PDB file of C-alpha atoms and ligand atoms in Angstrom:
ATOM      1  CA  UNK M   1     -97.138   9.267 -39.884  1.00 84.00           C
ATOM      2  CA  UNK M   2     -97.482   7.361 -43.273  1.00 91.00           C
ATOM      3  CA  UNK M   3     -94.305   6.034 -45.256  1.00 95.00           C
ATOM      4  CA  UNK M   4     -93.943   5.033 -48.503  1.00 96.00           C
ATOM      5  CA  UNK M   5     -92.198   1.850 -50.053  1.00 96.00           C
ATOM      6  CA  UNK M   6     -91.383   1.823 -53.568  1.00 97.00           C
ATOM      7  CA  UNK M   7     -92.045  -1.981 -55.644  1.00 96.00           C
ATOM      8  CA  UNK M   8     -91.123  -2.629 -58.850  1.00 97.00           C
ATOM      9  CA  UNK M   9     -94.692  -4.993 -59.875  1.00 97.00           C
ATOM     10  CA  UNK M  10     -93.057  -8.544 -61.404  1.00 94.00           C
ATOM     11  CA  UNK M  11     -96.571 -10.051 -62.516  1.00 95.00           C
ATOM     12  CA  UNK M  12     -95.474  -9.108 -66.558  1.00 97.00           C
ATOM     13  CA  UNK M  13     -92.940  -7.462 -68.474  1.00 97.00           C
ATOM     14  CA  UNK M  14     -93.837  -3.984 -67.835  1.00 97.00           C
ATOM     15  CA  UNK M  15     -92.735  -3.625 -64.668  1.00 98.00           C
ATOM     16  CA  UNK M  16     -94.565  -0.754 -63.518  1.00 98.00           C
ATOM     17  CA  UNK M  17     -92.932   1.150 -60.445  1.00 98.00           C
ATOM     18  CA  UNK M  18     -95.299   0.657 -57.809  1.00 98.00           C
ATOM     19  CA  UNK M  19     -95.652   3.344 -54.249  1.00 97.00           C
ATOM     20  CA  UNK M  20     -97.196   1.798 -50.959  1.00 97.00           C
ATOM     21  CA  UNK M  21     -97.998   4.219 -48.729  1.00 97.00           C
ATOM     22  CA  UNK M  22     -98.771   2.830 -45.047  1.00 97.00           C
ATOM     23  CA  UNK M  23     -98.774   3.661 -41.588  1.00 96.00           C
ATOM     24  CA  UNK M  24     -96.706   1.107 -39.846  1.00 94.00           C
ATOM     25  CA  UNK M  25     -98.574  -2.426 -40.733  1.00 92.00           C
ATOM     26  CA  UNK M  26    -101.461  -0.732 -42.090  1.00 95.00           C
ATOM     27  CA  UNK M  27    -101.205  -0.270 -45.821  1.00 96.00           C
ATOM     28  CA  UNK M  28    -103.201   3.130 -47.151  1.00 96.00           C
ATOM     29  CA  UNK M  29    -102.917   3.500 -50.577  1.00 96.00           C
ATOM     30  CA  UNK M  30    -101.159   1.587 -53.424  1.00 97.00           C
ATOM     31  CA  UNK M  31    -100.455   4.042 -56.804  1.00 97.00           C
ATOM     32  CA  UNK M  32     -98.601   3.078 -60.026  1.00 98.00           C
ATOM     33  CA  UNK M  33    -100.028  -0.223 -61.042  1.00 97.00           C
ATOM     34  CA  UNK M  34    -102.036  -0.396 -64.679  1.00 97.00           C
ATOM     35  CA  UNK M  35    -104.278  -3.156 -64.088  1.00 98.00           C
ATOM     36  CA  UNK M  36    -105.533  -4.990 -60.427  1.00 97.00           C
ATOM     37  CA  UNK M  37    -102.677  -8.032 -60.652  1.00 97.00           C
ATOM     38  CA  UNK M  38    -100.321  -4.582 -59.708  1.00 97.00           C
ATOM     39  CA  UNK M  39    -102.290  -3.844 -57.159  1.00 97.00           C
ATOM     40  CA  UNK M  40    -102.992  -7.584 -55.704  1.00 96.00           C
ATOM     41  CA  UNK M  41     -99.385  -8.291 -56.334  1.00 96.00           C
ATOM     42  CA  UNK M  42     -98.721  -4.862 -54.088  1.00 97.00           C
ATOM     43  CA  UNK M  43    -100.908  -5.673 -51.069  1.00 96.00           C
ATOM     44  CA  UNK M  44     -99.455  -9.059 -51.324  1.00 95.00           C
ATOM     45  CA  UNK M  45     -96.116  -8.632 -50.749  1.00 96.00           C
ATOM     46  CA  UNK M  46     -96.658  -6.125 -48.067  1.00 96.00           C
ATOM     47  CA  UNK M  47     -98.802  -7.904 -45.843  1.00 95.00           C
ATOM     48  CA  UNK M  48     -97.125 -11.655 -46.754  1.00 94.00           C
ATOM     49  CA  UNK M  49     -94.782 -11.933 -49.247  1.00 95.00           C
ATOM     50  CA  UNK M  50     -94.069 -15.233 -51.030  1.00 95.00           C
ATOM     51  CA  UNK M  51     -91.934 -16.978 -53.206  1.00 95.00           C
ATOM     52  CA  UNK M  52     -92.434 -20.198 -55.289  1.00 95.00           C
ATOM     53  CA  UNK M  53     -89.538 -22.373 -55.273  1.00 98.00           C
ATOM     54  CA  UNK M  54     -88.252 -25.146 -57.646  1.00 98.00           C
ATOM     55  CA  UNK M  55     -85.509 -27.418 -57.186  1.00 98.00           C
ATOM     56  CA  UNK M  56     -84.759 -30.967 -57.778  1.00 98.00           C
ATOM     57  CA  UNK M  57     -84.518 -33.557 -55.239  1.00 97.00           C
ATOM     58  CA  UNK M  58     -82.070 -37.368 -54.884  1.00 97.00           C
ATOM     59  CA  UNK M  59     -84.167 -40.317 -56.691  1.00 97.00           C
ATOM     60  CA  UNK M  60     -83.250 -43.802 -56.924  1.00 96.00           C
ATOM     61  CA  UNK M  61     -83.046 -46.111 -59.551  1.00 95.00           C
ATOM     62  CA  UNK M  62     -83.585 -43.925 -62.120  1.00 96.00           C
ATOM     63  CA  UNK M  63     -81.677 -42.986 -65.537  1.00 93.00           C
ATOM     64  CA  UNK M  64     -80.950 -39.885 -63.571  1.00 95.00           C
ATOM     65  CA  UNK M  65     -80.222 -38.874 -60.201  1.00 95.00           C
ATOM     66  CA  UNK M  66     -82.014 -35.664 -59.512  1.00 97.00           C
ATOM     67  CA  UNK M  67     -85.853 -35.325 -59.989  1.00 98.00           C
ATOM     68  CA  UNK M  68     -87.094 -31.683 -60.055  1.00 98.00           C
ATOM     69  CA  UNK M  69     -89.845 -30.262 -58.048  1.00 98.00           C
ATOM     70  CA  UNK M  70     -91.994 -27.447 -56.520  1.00 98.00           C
ATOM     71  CA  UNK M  71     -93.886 -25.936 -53.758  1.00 98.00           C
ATOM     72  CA  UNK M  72     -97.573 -26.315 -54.796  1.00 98.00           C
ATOM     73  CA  UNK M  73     -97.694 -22.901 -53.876  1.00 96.00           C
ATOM     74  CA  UNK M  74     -95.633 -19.835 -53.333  1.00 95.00           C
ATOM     75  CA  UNK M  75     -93.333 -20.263 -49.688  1.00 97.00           C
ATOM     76  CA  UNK M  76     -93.380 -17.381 -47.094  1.00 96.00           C
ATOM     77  CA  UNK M  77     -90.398 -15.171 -48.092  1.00 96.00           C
ATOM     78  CA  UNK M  78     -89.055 -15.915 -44.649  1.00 96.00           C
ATOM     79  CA  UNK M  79     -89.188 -19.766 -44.797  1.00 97.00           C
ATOM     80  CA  UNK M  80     -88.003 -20.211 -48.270  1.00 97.00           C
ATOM     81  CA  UNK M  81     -84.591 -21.517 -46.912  1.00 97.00           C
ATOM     82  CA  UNK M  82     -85.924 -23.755 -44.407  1.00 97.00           C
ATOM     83  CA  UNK M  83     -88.218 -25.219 -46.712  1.00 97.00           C
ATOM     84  CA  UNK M  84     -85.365 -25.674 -49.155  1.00 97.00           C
ATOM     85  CA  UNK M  85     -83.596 -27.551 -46.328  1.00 97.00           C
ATOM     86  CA  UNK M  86     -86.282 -29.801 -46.308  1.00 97.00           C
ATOM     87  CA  UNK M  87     -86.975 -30.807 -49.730  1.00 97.00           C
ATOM     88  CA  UNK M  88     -83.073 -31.298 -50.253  1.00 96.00           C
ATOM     89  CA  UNK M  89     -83.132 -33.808 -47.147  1.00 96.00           C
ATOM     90  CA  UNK M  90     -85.711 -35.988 -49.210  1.00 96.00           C
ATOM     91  CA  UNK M  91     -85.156 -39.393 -51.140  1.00 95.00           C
ATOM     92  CA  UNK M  92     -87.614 -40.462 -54.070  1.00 97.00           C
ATOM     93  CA  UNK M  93     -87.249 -43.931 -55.318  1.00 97.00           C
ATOM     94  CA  UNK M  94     -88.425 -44.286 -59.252  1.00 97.00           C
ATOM     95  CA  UNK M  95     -90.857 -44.049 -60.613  1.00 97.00           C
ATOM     96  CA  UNK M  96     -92.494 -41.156 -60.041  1.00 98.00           C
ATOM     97  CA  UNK M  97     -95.167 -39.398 -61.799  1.00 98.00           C
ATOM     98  CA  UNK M  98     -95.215 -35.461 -62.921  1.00 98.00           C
ATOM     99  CA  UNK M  99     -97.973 -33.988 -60.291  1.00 98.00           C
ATOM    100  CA  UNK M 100     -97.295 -36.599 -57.820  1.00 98.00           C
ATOM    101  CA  UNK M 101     -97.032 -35.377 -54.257  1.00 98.00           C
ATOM    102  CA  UNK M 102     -93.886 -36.582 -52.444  1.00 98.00           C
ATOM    103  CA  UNK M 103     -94.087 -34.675 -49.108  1.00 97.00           C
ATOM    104  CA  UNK M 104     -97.701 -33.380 -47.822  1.00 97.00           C
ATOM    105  CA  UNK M 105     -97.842 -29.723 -45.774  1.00 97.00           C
ATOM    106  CA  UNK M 106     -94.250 -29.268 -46.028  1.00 97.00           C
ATOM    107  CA  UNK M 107     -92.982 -26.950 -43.038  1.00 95.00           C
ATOM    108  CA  UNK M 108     -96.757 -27.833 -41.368  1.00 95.00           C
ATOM    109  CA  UNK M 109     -98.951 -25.822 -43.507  1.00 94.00           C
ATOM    110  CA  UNK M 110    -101.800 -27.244 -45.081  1.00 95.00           C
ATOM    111  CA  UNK M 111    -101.756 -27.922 -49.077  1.00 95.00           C
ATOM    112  CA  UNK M 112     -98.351 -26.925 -49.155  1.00 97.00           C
ATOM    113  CA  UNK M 113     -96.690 -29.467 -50.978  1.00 98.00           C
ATOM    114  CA  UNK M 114     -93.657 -30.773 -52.638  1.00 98.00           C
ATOM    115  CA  UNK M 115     -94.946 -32.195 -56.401  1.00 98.00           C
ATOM    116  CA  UNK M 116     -93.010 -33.742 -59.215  1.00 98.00           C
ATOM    117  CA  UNK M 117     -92.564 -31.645 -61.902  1.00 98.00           C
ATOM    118  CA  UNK M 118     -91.436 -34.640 -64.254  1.00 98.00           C
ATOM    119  CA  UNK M 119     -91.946 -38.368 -64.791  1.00 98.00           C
ATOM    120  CA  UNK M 120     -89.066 -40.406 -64.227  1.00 97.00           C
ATOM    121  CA  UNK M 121     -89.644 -44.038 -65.065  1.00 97.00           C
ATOM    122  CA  UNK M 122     -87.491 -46.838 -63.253  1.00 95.00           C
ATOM    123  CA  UNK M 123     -84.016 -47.518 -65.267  1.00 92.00           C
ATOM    124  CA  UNK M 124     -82.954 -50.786 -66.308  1.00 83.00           C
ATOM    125  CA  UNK M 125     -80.403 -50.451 -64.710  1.00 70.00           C
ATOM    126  CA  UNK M 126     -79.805 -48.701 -61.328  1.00 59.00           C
ATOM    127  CA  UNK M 127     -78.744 -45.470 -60.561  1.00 58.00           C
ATOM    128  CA  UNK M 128     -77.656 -44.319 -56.732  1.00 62.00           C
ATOM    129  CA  UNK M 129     -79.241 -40.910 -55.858  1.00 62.00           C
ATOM    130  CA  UNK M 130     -76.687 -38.193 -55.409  1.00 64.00           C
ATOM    131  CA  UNK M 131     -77.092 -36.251 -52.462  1.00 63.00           C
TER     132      UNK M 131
HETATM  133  S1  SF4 U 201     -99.323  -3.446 -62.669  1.00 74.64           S
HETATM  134 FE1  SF4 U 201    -100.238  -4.715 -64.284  1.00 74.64          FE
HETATM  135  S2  SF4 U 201     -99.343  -3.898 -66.181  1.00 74.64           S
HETATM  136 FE2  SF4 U 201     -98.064  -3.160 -64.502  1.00 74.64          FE
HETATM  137  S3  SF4 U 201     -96.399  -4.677 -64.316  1.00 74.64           S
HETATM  138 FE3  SF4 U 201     -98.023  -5.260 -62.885  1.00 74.64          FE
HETATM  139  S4  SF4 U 201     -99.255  -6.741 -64.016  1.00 74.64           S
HETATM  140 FE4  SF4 U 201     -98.045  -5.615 -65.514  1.00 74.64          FE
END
């Protein structure tokens, strides 16, 4: 017997209402989107729905004492608090490049890293990371 899950599409401001229609893991039919990213977007989050995630992480000797970062790429809805857990428990020591990759495969999947999403240049004088 097919069900149907209702979506609200969040790839651009118009929001269109979006209706899955499946049969237990098997998705049938997706209606409501005006252009493929609804669609994509639709089948997405059905099958493996992700989540990027931003945050900032301790650094050392810098003029500040939180650095912010990313996931390279969106998280699996269902690990976004473990990987969370994971970046927070990281130290950076200054400097550090925007792009550059502080932890590799983070949570053991491949290319999914933890970047800089700022520079932060060493401080003249030294500030202790704050957990
Ligand atoms: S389906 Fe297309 S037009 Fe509608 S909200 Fe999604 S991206 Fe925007």
């Amino acid at each position: 017997m097919s069900e149907t899950v209702k979506l609200v599409c969040i790839m651009c401001p118009m929001g269109c209402p979006l209706q899955l229609e499946h049969e237990g893991s098997e998705l049938r039919e997706v209606t409501g989107h005006d252009c493929n990213r609804g669609a994509k977007y639709a089948r997405q989050e059905f099958t493996d729905p992700r989540r990027g995630l931003s945050t900032t992480v301790a650094i050392a000797g810098a003029r500040w004492s939180r650095l912010p970062v990313k996931a390279s790429r969106p998280v699996r809805k269902e690990q976004v608090r473990e990987a969370a857990r994971r970046i927070h428990a990281l130290r950076v020591q200054a400097p550090v490049r925007c792009g550059q990759v502080l932890l590799k495969d983070l949570l053991g999947e491949a290319g999914l890293d933890v970047v800089a999403t700022r520079s932060m240049d060493r401080a003249a004088k030294e500030t202790p990371a704050s957990s």
